[in-house]
XYZ file of C-alpha atoms in Angstrom:
629
model
C 104.648 99.489 77.114
C 105.360 102.040 79.832
C 104.257 101.388 83.403
C 103.942 103.324 86.646
C 106.771 101.306 88.204
C 109.083 102.106 85.306
C 108.178 105.789 85.578
C 109.006 105.801 89.294
C 112.288 104.023 88.674
C 113.318 106.615 86.082
C 112.227 109.430 88.368
C 114.435 108.224 91.208
C 117.441 106.898 89.356
C 117.615 109.488 86.561
C 115.849 112.649 87.706
C 117.089 112.456 91.301
C 120.235 110.359 91.812
C 121.408 110.733 88.215
C 121.121 114.521 88.373
C 123.508 114.833 91.316
C 126.946 115.589 89.886
C 129.034 116.067 93.021
C 132.721 115.113 93.219
C 132.754 115.314 97.027
C 133.888 112.010 98.487
C 135.031 110.693 95.140
C 131.546 110.971 93.670
C 129.913 108.637 96.195
C 126.623 109.706 97.771
C 124.746 109.074 101.021
C 120.995 108.681 100.482
C 118.887 109.793 103.462
C 115.173 108.936 103.516
C 112.319 109.321 105.981
C 109.632 106.789 106.903
C 107.335 107.355 103.931
C 109.945 107.829 101.219
C 111.549 104.596 102.401
C 108.307 102.891 101.408
C 108.270 104.723 98.068
C 111.748 103.386 97.284
C 111.166 99.851 98.556
C 107.899 99.502 96.627
C 109.749 99.993 93.341
C 113.516 99.524 93.604
C 115.983 96.926 94.757
C 118.971 97.969 96.825
C 121.238 97.048 93.934
C 119.450 99.615 91.722
C 120.268 102.340 94.233
C 123.874 101.247 94.779
C 124.469 101.213 91.019
C 123.672 104.937 91.041
C 126.727 105.777 93.161
C 125.069 105.476 96.587
C 127.376 104.047 99.243
C 124.804 103.765 102.032
C 121.098 104.440 102.635
C 120.371 106.121 105.967
C 117.219 106.664 108.041
C 116.596 110.366 108.621
C 115.010 109.683 112.026
C 118.053 107.853 113.415
C 121.359 109.162 114.716
C 124.025 109.058 112.009
C 127.796 109.412 111.871
C 129.354 112.284 109.868
C 130.488 111.291 106.389
C 132.649 113.114 103.861
C 130.283 112.341 101.015
C 127.512 114.280 99.302
C 124.176 113.861 101.084
C 121.096 113.260 98.945
C 117.911 113.750 100.949
C 114.682 112.285 99.612
C 112.046 113.275 102.162
C 108.478 114.425 102.671
C 108.130 118.190 103.192
C 106.734 117.689 106.704
C 107.750 119.801 109.722
C 109.313 116.710 111.321
C 111.515 115.858 108.341
C 112.482 119.509 107.798
C 113.527 119.738 111.462
C 115.700 116.609 111.153
C 117.498 118.049 108.112
C 118.172 121.286 110.004
C 119.549 119.257 112.909
C 122.110 117.736 110.526
C 123.424 121.251 109.970
C 123.435 122.719 113.481
C 119.744 123.094 114.254
C 117.247 125.802 113.178
C 119.867 128.567 113.076
C 122.909 126.413 112.299
C 124.658 127.238 115.595
C 124.603 123.922 117.456
C 127.671 121.704 117.312
C 127.514 118.900 114.783
C 130.448 116.579 114.322
C 133.002 118.727 116.196
C 131.664 122.015 114.922
C 131.089 120.807 111.368
C 127.947 119.825 109.522
C 127.100 116.161 109.214
C 127.775 116.253 105.456
C 129.939 118.605 103.341
C 127.267 119.090 100.664
C 123.524 118.539 100.478
C 121.075 117.817 97.665
C 117.479 117.910 98.936
C 114.592 116.393 96.965
C 111.070 116.642 98.320
C 108.376 114.063 97.607
C 105.728 116.776 97.299
C 105.160 120.525 97.250
C 107.361 122.447 99.686
C 105.355 124.932 101.793
C 106.579 128.530 101.840
C 107.153 128.454 105.607
C 109.433 125.437 105.179
C 111.513 127.361 102.632
C 111.973 130.150 105.171
C 113.158 127.664 107.806
C 115.744 126.242 105.413
C 116.953 129.741 104.473
C 117.431 130.613 108.153
C 120.237 128.030 108.535
C 123.572 129.430 107.213
C 125.384 126.106 107.473
C 122.766 124.405 105.337
C 122.802 127.228 102.785
C 126.566 126.934 102.472
C 126.344 123.169 101.859
C 123.165 123.221 99.752
C 123.680 122.305 96.090
C 120.172 121.185 95.106
C 116.696 122.060 96.400
C 113.989 120.478 94.268
C 110.432 119.172 94.436
C 110.701 115.690 92.944
C 106.930 115.197 93.296
C 106.915 111.467 93.901
C 104.644 110.391 96.745
C 102.843 107.171 95.945
C 103.523 103.451 96.301
C 103.617 100.923 93.469
C 101.993 97.552 94.111
C 103.020 96.151 90.744
C 103.969 97.513 87.317
C 100.393 98.671 86.663
C 99.031 99.484 90.120
C 99.735 102.390 92.459
C 98.168 103.519 95.734
C 98.177 106.818 97.599
C 98.319 104.844 100.863
C 95.139 106.142 102.493
C 93.625 102.886 103.836
C 91.016 104.697 105.967
C 89.696 106.859 103.130
C 86.632 104.666 102.564
C 85.608 104.734 106.235
C 85.767 108.522 106.272
C 84.515 109.485 102.828
C 81.634 106.977 102.610
C 80.354 107.412 106.176
C 78.135 110.104 107.669
C 81.354 111.981 108.468
C 81.054 113.493 104.993
C 78.372 115.704 106.588
C 79.450 115.905 110.226
C 83.203 116.252 109.675
C 83.505 118.304 106.518
C 86.925 119.688 107.439
C 88.345 116.187 107.871
C 86.784 115.099 104.563
C 88.256 118.090 102.714
C 91.632 117.378 104.265
C 91.430 113.722 103.185
C 90.459 114.574 99.610
C 93.298 117.098 99.391
C 95.765 114.526 100.742
C 94.676 111.994 98.106
C 94.868 114.620 95.364
C 98.311 115.724 96.512
C 99.737 112.223 96.152
C 97.771 111.319 93.041
C 99.126 114.430 91.319
C 102.646 113.102 91.776
C 101.730 110.097 89.617
C 101.256 112.425 86.658
C 104.508 114.271 87.327
C 106.223 110.882 87.282
C 104.433 110.019 84.021
C 105.226 113.549 82.758
C 101.765 113.993 81.291
C 98.788 116.284 81.896
C 95.586 114.220 81.917
C 92.185 114.710 80.393
C 90.000 113.850 83.388
C 86.581 112.182 83.440
C 84.675 111.243 86.586
C 81.632 109.209 87.665
C 78.705 111.592 87.681
C 76.463 111.868 90.737
C 72.763 111.191 90.449
C 70.203 113.662 91.777
C 69.211 113.242 95.466
C 66.023 111.251 96.042
C 63.648 110.726 98.985
C 64.881 107.968 101.277
C 68.581 108.541 100.624
C 70.707 108.110 103.778
C 72.223 111.288 105.241
C 75.048 112.728 103.164
C 74.338 110.602 100.086
C 74.583 113.553 97.701
C 77.973 114.463 99.157
C 79.239 110.889 98.898
C 78.055 110.555 95.310
C 79.773 113.813 94.354
C 83.185 112.737 95.674
C 84.554 111.684 92.256
C 83.680 115.116 90.855
C 85.193 116.873 93.867
C 88.391 114.862 93.707
C 88.658 115.272 89.939
C 88.168 119.037 90.127
C 90.797 119.398 92.841
C 93.172 117.199 90.886
C 92.757 119.336 87.785
C 93.517 122.490 89.794
C 96.608 120.915 91.325
C 97.912 119.684 87.984
C 97.196 123.023 86.318
C 99.401 124.656 88.934
C 102.179 122.156 88.232
C 101.768 122.798 84.533
C 102.091 126.571 85.031
C 105.252 125.889 87.032
C 106.680 123.984 84.064
C 106.576 120.593 85.820
C 103.985 119.123 83.447
C 103.605 119.294 79.654
C 100.298 119.846 77.872
C 100.115 116.403 76.260
C 96.828 114.831 77.417
C 95.996 111.327 78.589
C 92.740 109.859 79.825
C 91.958 109.410 83.522
C 88.707 108.104 84.988
C 87.361 107.779 88.523
C 85.161 104.717 89.014
C 84.447 102.125 91.672
C 83.011 98.588 91.613
C 81.104 97.290 94.608
C 81.132 93.608 93.611
C 84.829 93.076 92.906
C 85.898 91.926 96.397
C 87.126 88.317 96.170
C 89.588 85.983 97.895
C 93.045 87.524 97.439
C 96.437 88.154 98.972
C 97.255 90.933 101.415
C 98.801 94.258 100.388
C 102.350 93.105 101.064
C 102.630 89.577 99.622
C 105.435 88.104 101.721
C 105.083 84.338 102.168
C 106.929 81.750 104.213
C 107.700 78.377 102.689
C 109.819 75.327 103.398
C 112.732 74.087 101.340
C 115.726 71.804 101.855
C 118.442 73.242 104.095
C 121.897 73.881 102.696
C 123.251 71.031 104.817
C 120.548 68.713 103.504
C 118.442 66.236 105.381
C 115.818 68.562 106.844
C 113.492 71.349 105.864
C 114.182 75.001 106.629
C 111.787 77.914 106.599
C 112.358 80.802 104.183
C 110.584 84.064 103.478
C 109.992 85.300 99.943
C 108.414 88.364 98.368
C 105.910 87.684 95.613
C 107.252 90.287 93.202
C 107.596 90.841 89.482
C 111.247 89.800 89.685
C 109.878 86.251 90.047
C 108.989 85.173 86.491
C 106.851 82.280 87.702
C 104.819 84.595 89.946
C 104.233 86.956 87.002
C 103.028 84.025 84.892
C 100.724 82.558 87.550
C 99.363 85.540 89.495
C 96.361 86.254 87.251
C 95.536 82.680 86.293
C 92.392 81.009 87.512
C 93.348 78.760 90.426
C 92.557 75.527 88.543
C 95.026 76.558 85.846
C 97.623 77.376 88.503
C 97.383 73.866 89.946
C 97.706 72.343 86.495
C 100.577 74.605 85.428
C 102.652 73.912 88.543
C 102.084 70.151 88.320
C 103.099 70.186 84.649
C 106.254 72.179 85.430
C 107.230 69.648 88.059
C 106.632 66.744 85.681
C 108.562 68.491 82.901
C 111.526 68.984 85.200
C 111.466 65.339 86.191
C 111.219 64.217 82.568
C 113.921 66.560 81.230
C 116.459 66.107 84.016
C 118.905 63.477 82.837
C 120.347 63.235 86.346
C 116.929 62.588 87.864
C 116.216 59.863 85.324
C 119.627 58.287 85.763
C 119.294 58.191 89.554
C 115.627 57.285 89.504
C 114.994 60.224 91.799
C 111.559 61.770 92.111
C 110.294 60.552 88.748
C 106.497 60.232 88.649
C 106.176 61.705 92.130
C 103.488 64.294 92.745
C 104.319 67.976 93.084
C 104.487 68.569 96.826
C 106.995 69.957 99.327
C 108.362 66.544 100.315
C 109.085 65.568 96.683
C 110.806 68.892 96.034
C 113.065 68.440 99.075
C 114.044 64.941 97.910
C 114.965 66.330 94.492
C 117.082 69.107 96.039
C 119.058 66.555 98.044
C 119.683 64.462 94.926
C 120.188 67.436 92.571
C 121.849 70.253 94.578
C 122.848 72.020 91.340
C 119.156 72.814 90.818
C 118.603 74.083 94.378
C 117.623 77.638 93.454
C 115.324 76.616 90.602
C 113.600 73.960 92.691
C 113.322 76.243 95.724
C 111.385 78.806 93.698
C 109.101 76.040 92.447
C 108.675 74.855 96.041
C 107.426 78.320 97.012
C 104.608 78.226 94.474
C 103.754 74.581 95.159
C 103.321 75.392 98.849
C 101.362 78.573 98.151
C 98.955 76.804 95.781
C 98.580 73.971 98.290
C 97.667 76.436 101.062
C 95.135 78.117 98.792
C 93.567 74.750 98.023
C 93.424 73.907 101.746
C 91.755 77.230 102.591
C 89.303 76.817 99.717
C 88.297 73.337 100.882
C 88.134 74.272 104.584
C 85.656 77.092 103.939
C 83.831 75.385 101.037
C 84.722 78.392 98.895
C 84.132 76.507 95.664
C 80.433 76.175 96.482
C 80.152 79.626 98.068
C 81.981 81.260 95.164
C 79.832 79.582 92.533
C 76.672 80.672 94.342
C 78.025 84.226 94.577
C 78.566 84.342 90.844
C 75.155 82.809 90.147
C 73.535 85.494 92.302
C 75.508 88.392 90.827
C 74.839 87.241 87.260
C 71.162 86.574 87.918
C 71.314 82.798 87.479
C 69.947 82.076 90.978
C 67.520 83.785 93.343
C 67.227 84.614 97.020
C 65.436 81.282 97.529
C 68.551 79.445 96.378
C 70.705 81.557 98.675
C 68.487 80.991 101.708
C 68.356 77.265 100.947
C 72.158 77.215 100.951
C 72.242 78.991 104.307
C 69.720 76.509 105.735
C 71.953 73.587 104.744
C 75.434 75.017 105.277
C 75.039 78.199 107.327
C 76.175 76.669 110.613
C 79.556 75.758 109.125
C 80.100 78.988 107.175
C 82.691 81.612 108.058
C 81.048 84.872 109.192
C 82.845 86.947 106.533
C 81.665 84.532 103.823
C 78.072 84.924 104.989
C 78.311 88.697 104.894
C 79.952 88.728 101.480
C 77.339 86.381 100.008
C 74.512 88.565 101.295
C 76.264 91.730 100.097
C 76.648 90.260 96.601
C 72.933 89.592 96.408
C 71.756 92.900 97.888
C 74.103 94.955 95.708
C 72.865 93.348 92.495
C 69.195 92.923 93.426
C 68.194 96.381 94.709
C 65.065 97.006 96.739
C 64.388 93.350 97.596
C 64.278 93.738 101.378
C 61.477 95.018 103.593
C 61.433 94.960 107.389
C 59.779 91.522 107.521
C 62.238 89.994 105.059
C 65.120 91.648 106.876
C 64.205 89.860 110.103
C 63.533 86.623 108.207
C 66.942 86.769 106.505
C 68.702 87.624 109.722
C 67.205 84.563 111.403
C 67.784 82.259 108.424
C 71.439 83.211 108.049
C 72.268 83.311 111.744
C 73.801 86.765 111.615
C 73.324 89.362 114.340
C 71.343 92.586 114.267
C 74.625 94.501 114.027
C 75.636 92.378 111.034
C 72.373 93.164 109.240
C 72.689 96.845 110.126
C 76.187 96.867 108.638
C 74.888 95.363 105.397
C 71.890 97.657 105.050
C 73.386 100.954 106.179
C 76.842 100.323 104.694
C 75.574 99.345 101.264
C 73.050 102.198 101.282
C 75.911 104.633 101.860
C 77.638 103.116 98.840
C 74.658 103.993 96.664
C 72.775 100.677 96.827
C 68.991 100.685 97.278
C 68.771 97.870 99.820
C 65.305 98.247 101.324
C 62.042 98.156 99.408
C 60.781 101.670 98.753
C 64.179 103.142 99.557
C 65.454 105.535 96.902
C 68.886 104.981 95.531
C 71.050 103.316 92.989
C 68.599 101.738 90.580
C 65.381 103.669 91.201
C 63.671 104.824 88.031
C 66.527 103.634 85.868
C 68.963 106.064 87.475
C 72.682 105.476 87.371
C 74.171 104.119 90.592
C 77.305 105.374 92.284
C 79.087 102.174 91.276
C 77.500 101.022 88.042
C 75.767 101.912 84.838
C 72.069 102.410 84.231
C 69.657 99.633 85.168
C 66.053 98.994 84.252
C 63.666 100.130 86.965
C 61.684 96.888 87.013
C 64.526 94.439 86.513
C 63.796 91.037 88.027
C 67.302 89.623 87.635
C 70.765 90.906 88.262
C 72.141 92.634 85.199
C 75.888 92.387 85.734
C 77.705 91.525 82.546
C 79.289 88.097 82.140
C 82.794 87.611 80.862
C 83.625 86.320 77.429
C 81.869 85.899 74.120
C 78.961 83.771 72.969
C 81.124 80.765 72.227
C 83.669 81.091 75.013
C 83.665 78.522 77.786
C 84.177 79.774 81.329
C 84.875 78.224 84.689
C 81.875 78.363 86.997
C 84.054 80.259 89.487
C 85.483 82.653 86.920
C 82.488 84.171 85.140
C 82.286 87.502 86.944
C 84.081 90.476 85.435
C 84.714 93.609 87.537
C 82.705 96.575 86.351
C 85.941 98.442 85.734
C 86.563 96.244 82.690
C 83.239 97.328 81.153
C 84.131 100.992 81.576
C 87.611 100.555 80.099
C 86.284 98.647 77.105
C 83.526 101.223 76.581
C 86.028 104.070 76.683
C 88.376 102.235 74.354
C 85.531 101.722 71.868
C 84.416 105.359 72.135
C 81.052 104.562 73.746
C 81.604 105.587 77.387
C 78.610 107.751 78.280
C 79.331 111.476 78.603
C 76.287 111.750 80.850
C 77.598 109.143 83.276
C 81.271 110.094 82.887
C 81.569 113.794 81.999
C 84.869 115.656 81.575
C 86.258 118.040 84.143
C 87.216 120.119 81.117
C 86.272 119.058 77.601
C 89.445 118.488 75.530
C 89.861 120.696 72.484
C 92.353 118.319 70.860
C 90.353 115.651 68.950
C 93.221 113.208 69.428
C 92.851 113.501 73.208
C 89.487 111.738 73.260
C 88.796 108.013 73.269
C 89.389 105.944 70.179
C 86.508 105.901 67.707
C 86.674 102.200 67.049
C 88.166 99.327 68.983
C 87.031 95.772 69.579
C 87.034 93.953 72.880
C 89.809 91.381 72.849
C 89.203 88.044 74.541
C 91.451 85.080 75.112
C 90.407 81.440 75.001
C 90.576 79.303 78.120
C 92.462 76.038 78.282
C 90.760 72.654 78.428
C 90.802 71.820 82.115
C 87.840 69.956 83.576
C 86.709 72.302 86.324
C 82.956 72.899 86.161
C 82.354 75.160 83.173
C 79.511 77.195 81.793
C 78.787 78.400 78.289
C 78.692 82.173 78.350
C 75.553 83.745 76.997
C 76.648 87.343 76.664
C 79.343 89.539 75.188
C 81.219 89.737 71.927
C 84.750 88.862 71.091
C 87.256 90.550 68.851
C 90.878 91.468 68.376
C 93.155 93.863 66.626
C 92.403 96.927 68.769
C 94.519 99.925 67.773
C 96.988 101.394 70.243
C 95.649 104.326 72.245
C 96.754 106.851 74.808
C 97.731 105.867 78.311
C 94.686 105.336 80.554
C 94.696 105.870 84.320
C 91.736 104.560 86.340
C 91.473 105.746 89.943
C 89.236 104.066 92.538
C 88.243 105.874 95.717
C 88.185 103.609 98.768
C 90.366 100.704 97.641
C 91.044 98.590 94.545
C 90.753 94.802 94.465
C 93.108 92.159 93.110
C 90.500 91.392 90.454
C 90.710 94.987 89.229
C 94.503 94.764 89.262
C 94.222 91.705 87.020
C 91.952 93.648 84.662
C 94.569 96.415 84.331
C 97.138 93.840 83.193
C 94.929 91.775 80.910
C 93.262 94.703 79.143
C 96.597 96.471 78.701
C 97.659 93.475 76.640
C 94.341 92.828 74.897
C 93.630 96.447 73.962
C 97.265 97.395 73.353
C 96.985 100.320 75.780
C 99.097 101.375 78.724
C 96.552 101.043 81.556
C 97.402 102.062 85.122
C 95.125 101.375 88.090
C 95.324 103.742 91.033
C 93.535 103.751 94.360
C 93.741 104.895 97.944
C 94.660 101.342 99.052
C 94.350 97.665 98.132
C 91.158 95.957 99.285
C 90.647 92.327 100.214
C 87.221 90.824 101.045
C 87.677 91.093 104.810
C 88.582 94.791 104.457
C 85.365 95.370 102.539
C 83.198 93.735 105.207
C 85.041 95.685 107.922
C 84.273 98.858 105.965
C 80.549 98.048 106.087
C 80.735 97.921 109.879
C 82.598 101.232 109.964
C 79.747 102.850 108.029
C 77.090 102.007 110.635
C 75.826 105.401 111.890
C 76.077 106.114 115.588
C 72.565 107.532 115.502
C 69.754 107.379 113.010
C 68.918 104.774 110.394
C 70.633 101.388 110.191
């Protein structure tokens, strides 16, 4: 299947570097990038990929550079700062200043912009005669997003949630409009890279109700606003011949309960392995990337399966290595860093293979240590019980009474948020004070939970209008029954599928994707920006939800009581899901697993990558300076 990372790679290597046919300097090229386009390249390509395209050196636009008799390929943002630096390479704004003893820095120039070039910038470039003489290419490449993995991209707007979900949506409308336009501008470049014009659906806003926090109608209408602006931007690109008319599906959804323990945005890790000289450990740094086959295999596994898989790999290596058996080295030893180092000393020919295994052994060990230190097994199981309706607030408060003093503050906040988000309208002022005292959190903490969640469309307080009132559709989820007494989040798996107690929750995004794939995604909840006239552009009429069986490890398991299994889903059009305010690692996993199960090319996009601590910080950022809390 295609992927966003593959599309970016083709865009850079074929449409940009491959299109430059310049014999200056023997055909070698200098690639000059600015701060942001450096990140675009590094998120997708290795240096060897670039060098294989005839690039002799990659230069930083912001730094002083020596003149070179090679063709210059600029890949830059169309910002005033980057435009000014290009002009400086060719004698300044009017091309009169001395550069390299009266000559331009490069004999020829091919300029590719990451986004739309403003008209005033074109005039500045035309005003420089030296640049015009050297200029061979001036093109909008339209590539201004970062890839996190082969199925995940971000527009790199980490503060979007704090702005768009706060009261600033009313008090700072200009800033909000500017932020939406910035997101749209970068998101549009995804579709130019994919070379497809999308059919766009968005999460519909519910009608305003008494008790809504200030600006709730504006917040709830953000998906429609963003989708409409995106359609306008893409229509302009289509009229300019930069996009075809072939449609694909794109949805805008968000899931409040997906924040779980995960890695940071840039997964660099440090680990210890045997030094080249042998005899002692040395520290190394590694990037957890898709070039690491073991990382690709393990990254979406449940942690219990990761432990088992790594231990089995270590045992298999010991059993299959004739040298290890002959020397009696490391056989029957447990998989830990010390055992790996001993094997490397005895078997230096397997250094690289064992070093990669050492990385994942250490990483899994650190995850286990963090899990045990914060009692995350117990906290996580209670979270899932609360979200799925298997336990009540009494169980949660009993847990706080017994373990609250030892709990991490973020874990407390997340546990409370999970309950409040899935059990709307359960708090009144008396209970709010009672919960605050029972959990040991501060008044500011409780204000962050109540006001932050309310601004995300959750009806936190009793009598407060919002997400689930009267069976209305929430900003984040589907319709709920008005008098529901238990959480109604869907469990993973089928009726006869066993699940780990810590792996029962399924992000809401998976429900929406499966509904769309089966042709049952509600048009009321997810209307089109423009209804497609091509019948083939709509969702498939029939498709079953594919599920995979779990292995037989003995971590606490539950029999699932909901859902239906199936297989054999027909291939469908590419599907892009965009999340305003940050996507989680759980949602990234869903993009990969459902792409395989449903035989569809699914791409997840967002403004940033969210981890649980980011989500709790966001709640604090949504506390209003004045008014309700």
